[in-house]
Amino acid sequence: QVQLVESGGGLVQTGGSLKLSCAASGRTFGSYSMGWFRQAPGKEREFVAVTSRSGTSTYHTDSVKGRFTISRDNAKNTVYLQMNSLKPEDTAVYYCAAGKWGTRSDDYDYWGWGTQVTVSS
């Protein structure tokens, strides 16, 4: 069992930055690939980024490439999402998830409650 708690969301202006954190409980954090997803109002949840169990491999969806960076610190049981050059269309609730490497929600077994990110124009 893994419990995930996101933090770091908030209100930021267009072009600003935020760094999301996701703290995991348990001693098996390093056994899971970790992903970030987001869900905007009225839209389906969408994949944002994934990092492998060791953190050596990452993948970002096209819409955030060059602006967002996923990383993890297995010693701290934490995964991060650094978000730069934020745009209003990045406004969403951001979720972290633990599971196997993939871009689909079904690839992940454990989910956090989410943190709100709002980008004002």
PDB file of C-alpha atoms in Angstrom:
ATOM      1  CA  GLN A   1       0.000   0.000   0.000  1.00  0.00           C
ATOM      2  CA  VAL A   2       1.267   3.452  -0.908  1.00  0.00           C
ATOM      3  CA  GLN A   3      -0.250   6.720   0.227  1.00  0.00           C
ATOM      4  CA  LEU A   4       0.475   9.834  -1.793  1.00  0.00           C
ATOM      5  CA  VAL A   5       0.096  13.457  -0.732  1.00  0.00           C
ATOM      6  CA  GLU A   6       0.594  16.305  -3.210  1.00  0.00           C
ATOM      7  CA  SER A   7       1.559  19.852  -2.288  1.00  0.00           C
ATOM      8  CA  GLY A   8       2.839  23.013  -3.898  1.00  0.00           C
ATOM      9  CA  GLY A   9      -0.145  24.076  -5.949  1.00  0.00           C
ATOM     10  CA  GLY A  10      -1.475  27.605  -5.988  1.00  0.00           C
ATOM     11  CA  LEU A  11      -2.288  30.678  -8.028  1.00  0.00           C
ATOM     12  CA  VAL A  12       0.367  32.015 -10.386  1.00  0.00           C
ATOM     13  CA  GLN A  13       0.451  34.474 -13.269  1.00  0.00           C
ATOM     14  CA  THR A  14       1.097  33.483 -16.874  1.00  0.00           C
ATOM     15  CA  GLY A  15       4.798  32.852 -17.352  1.00  0.00           C
ATOM     16  CA  GLY A  16       5.355  32.004 -13.716  1.00  0.00           C
ATOM     17  CA  SER A  17       6.652  28.851 -12.078  1.00  0.00           C
ATOM     18  CA  LEU A  18       5.528  26.347  -9.487  1.00  0.00           C
ATOM     19  CA  LYS A  19       7.094  23.194  -8.104  1.00  0.00           C
ATOM     20  CA  LEU A  20       4.755  20.406  -7.087  1.00  0.00           C
ATOM     21  CA  SER A  21       5.798  17.735  -4.624  1.00  0.00           C
ATOM     22  CA  CYS A  22       4.290  14.349  -3.935  1.00  0.00           C
ATOM     23  CA  ALA A  23       5.310  12.605  -0.730  1.00  0.00           C
ATOM     24  CA  ALA A  24       4.821   8.848  -0.527  1.00  0.00           C
ATOM     25  CA  SER A  25       4.451   6.685   2.529  1.00  0.00           C
ATOM     26  CA  GLY A  26       5.872   3.214   2.827  1.00  0.00           C
ATOM     27  CA  ARG A  27       9.205   1.607   2.086  1.00  0.00           C
ATOM     28  CA  THR A  28       8.380   0.519  -1.459  1.00  0.00           C
ATOM     29  CA  PHE A  29       8.502   3.906  -3.166  1.00  0.00           C
ATOM     30  CA  GLY A  30      11.447   2.862  -5.295  1.00  0.00           C
ATOM     31  CA  SER A  31       9.470  -0.085  -6.638  1.00  0.00           C
ATOM     32  CA  TYR A  32       7.100   2.133  -8.583  1.00  0.00           C
ATOM     33  CA  SER A  33       7.265   4.344 -11.591  1.00  0.00           C
ATOM     34  CA  MET A  34       5.710   7.672 -10.677  1.00  0.00           C
ATOM     35  CA  GLY A  35       3.479   9.770 -12.852  1.00  0.00           C
ATOM     36  CA  TRP A  36       1.786  13.134 -12.848  1.00  0.00           C
ATOM     37  CA  PHE A  37      -1.658  13.638 -14.348  1.00  0.00           C
ATOM     38  CA  ARG A  38      -3.970  16.639 -14.454  1.00  0.00           C
ATOM     39  CA  GLN A  39      -7.666  17.276 -14.850  1.00  0.00           C
ATOM     40  CA  ALA A  40      -9.132  20.599 -15.911  1.00  0.00           C
ATOM     41  CA  PRO A  41     -12.786  21.501 -15.257  1.00  0.00           C
ATOM     42  CA  GLY A  42     -15.073  19.703 -17.674  1.00  0.00           C
ATOM     43  CA  LYS A  43     -12.235  17.681 -19.177  1.00  0.00           C
ATOM     44  CA  GLU A  44     -10.919  14.167 -18.771  1.00  0.00           C
ATOM     45  CA  ARG A  45      -7.839  13.477 -16.720  1.00  0.00           C
ATOM     46  CA  GLU A  46      -4.722  13.600 -18.879  1.00  0.00           C
ATOM     47  CA  PHE A  47      -1.186  12.336 -18.568  1.00  0.00           C
ATOM     48  CA  VAL A  48       1.564  14.881 -17.911  1.00  0.00           C
ATOM     49  CA  ALA A  49       4.830  13.061 -17.137  1.00  0.00           C
ATOM     50  CA  VAL A  50       6.347   9.851 -15.813  1.00  0.00           C
ATOM     51  CA  THR A  51       9.636   8.899 -14.209  1.00  0.00           C
ATOM     52  CA  SER A  52      11.068   5.411 -13.936  1.00  0.00           C
ATOM     53  CA  ARG A  53      11.724   3.675 -10.623  1.00  0.00           C
ATOM     54  CA  SER A  54      15.314   4.875 -10.494  1.00  0.00           C
ATOM     55  CA  GLY A  55      14.575   8.258 -12.017  1.00  0.00           C
ATOM     56  CA  THR A  56      16.974   7.743 -14.895  1.00  0.00           C
ATOM     57  CA  SER A  57      14.200   7.696 -17.501  1.00  0.00           C
ATOM     58  CA  THR A  58      11.488  10.287 -17.902  1.00  0.00           C
ATOM     59  CA  TYR A  59       8.809  11.110 -20.451  1.00  0.00           C
ATOM     60  CA  HIS A  60       6.698  14.258 -20.789  1.00  0.00           C
ATOM     61  CA  THR A  61       3.621  14.823 -22.880  1.00  0.00           C
ATOM     62  CA  ASP A  62       4.181  17.118 -25.851  1.00  0.00           C
ATOM     63  CA  SER A  63       2.210  20.043 -24.459  1.00  0.00           C
ATOM     64  CA  VAL A  64       4.588  20.421 -21.487  1.00  0.00           C
ATOM     65  CA  LYS A  65       7.926  19.415 -23.034  1.00  0.00           C
ATOM     66  CA  GLY A  66      10.545  22.063 -22.439  1.00  0.00           C
ATOM     67  CA  ARG A  67       8.445  23.682 -19.693  1.00  0.00           C
ATOM     68  CA  PHE A  68       7.821  20.949 -17.101  1.00  0.00           C
ATOM     69  CA  THR A  69      10.333  18.541 -15.571  1.00  0.00           C
ATOM     70  CA  ILE A  70       9.547  15.474 -13.506  1.00  0.00           C
ATOM     71  CA  SER A  71      12.105  14.202 -11.015  1.00  0.00           C
ATOM     72  CA  ARG A  72      12.255  12.022  -7.926  1.00  0.00           C
ATOM     73  CA  ASP A  73      14.304  11.580  -4.777  1.00  0.00           C
ATOM     74  CA  ASN A  74      14.009   7.993  -3.574  1.00  0.00           C
ATOM     75  CA  ALA A  75      15.811   8.800  -0.332  1.00  0.00           C
ATOM     76  CA  LYS A  76      13.014  11.244   0.479  1.00  0.00           C
ATOM     77  CA  ASN A  77      10.176   9.167  -1.020  1.00  0.00           C
ATOM     78  CA  THR A  78       9.190  12.192  -3.064  1.00  0.00           C
ATOM     79  CA  VAL A  79       8.460  12.948  -6.700  1.00  0.00           C
ATOM     80  CA  TYR A  80       8.471  16.484  -8.076  1.00  0.00           C
ATOM     81  CA  LEU A  81       7.051  18.377 -11.013  1.00  0.00           C
ATOM     82  CA  GLN A  82       8.848  21.620 -11.807  1.00  0.00           C
ATOM     83  CA  MET A  83       6.555  23.769 -13.927  1.00  0.00           C
ATOM     84  CA  ASN A  84       7.944  26.818 -15.745  1.00  0.00           C
ATOM     85  CA  SER A  85       6.467  29.215 -18.299  1.00  0.00           C
ATOM     86  CA  LEU A  86       2.991  28.393 -17.090  1.00  0.00           C
ATOM     87  CA  LYS A  87       0.013  29.098 -19.310  1.00  0.00           C
ATOM     88  CA  PRO A  88      -3.689  29.486 -18.482  1.00  0.00           C
ATOM     89  CA  GLU A  89      -4.343  26.141 -20.170  1.00  0.00           C
ATOM     90  CA  ASP A  90      -2.188  24.483 -17.512  1.00  0.00           C
ATOM     91  CA  THR A  91      -4.893  25.274 -14.965  1.00  0.00           C
ATOM     92  CA  ALA A  92      -6.053  21.968 -13.473  1.00  0.00           C
ATOM     93  CA  VAL A  93      -5.974  19.717 -10.469  1.00  0.00           C
ATOM     94  CA  TYR A  94      -2.670  17.863 -10.569  1.00  0.00           C
ATOM     95  CA  TYR A  95      -2.428  14.287  -9.304  1.00  0.00           C
ATOM     96  CA  CYS A  96       0.550  12.081  -8.671  1.00  0.00           C
ATOM     97  CA  ALA A  97       0.285   8.341  -9.087  1.00  0.00           C
ATOM     98  CA  ALA A  98       2.356   5.225  -8.428  1.00  0.00           C
ATOM     99  CA  GLY A  99       2.390   2.198 -10.681  1.00  0.00           C
ATOM    100  CA  LYS A 100       4.112   0.872 -13.757  1.00  0.00           C
ATOM    101  CA  TRP A 101       5.674   2.928 -16.528  1.00  0.00           C
ATOM    102  CA  GLY A 102       2.955   4.268 -18.777  1.00  0.00           C
ATOM    103  CA  THR A 103       0.782   7.136 -19.920  1.00  0.00           C
ATOM    104  CA  ARG A 104      -2.629   5.676 -19.139  1.00  0.00           C
ATOM    105  CA  SER A 105      -4.495   6.011 -15.852  1.00  0.00           C
ATOM    106  CA  ASP A 106      -4.852   2.208 -15.813  1.00  0.00           C
ATOM    107  CA  ASP A 107      -1.063   1.873 -15.539  1.00  0.00           C
ATOM    108  CA  TYR A 108      -1.198   3.293 -12.000  1.00  0.00           C
ATOM    109  CA  ASP A 109      -2.413   1.635  -8.827  1.00  0.00           C
ATOM    110  CA  TYR A 110      -2.218   4.432  -6.265  1.00  0.00           C
ATOM    111  CA  TRP A 111      -3.316   8.044  -6.508  1.00  0.00           C
ATOM    112  CA  GLY A 112      -3.058  11.171  -4.421  1.00  0.00           C
ATOM    113  CA  TRP A 113      -5.910  13.562  -3.702  1.00  0.00           C
ATOM    114  CA  GLY A 114      -4.573  16.244  -5.996  1.00  0.00           C
ATOM    115  CA  THR A 115      -3.415  19.843  -5.728  1.00  0.00           C
ATOM    116  CA  GLN A 116      -4.980  22.788  -7.550  1.00  0.00           C
ATOM    117  CA  VAL A 117      -2.896  24.841  -9.970  1.00  0.00           C
ATOM    118  CA  THR A 118      -4.455  28.016 -11.330  1.00  0.00           C
ATOM    119  CA  VAL A 119      -2.695  30.176 -13.906  1.00  0.00           C
ATOM    120  CA  SER A 120      -4.140  33.643 -14.377  1.00  0.00           C
ATOM    121  CA  SER A 121      -3.892  35.494 -17.683  1.00  0.00           C
TER     122      SER A 121
END
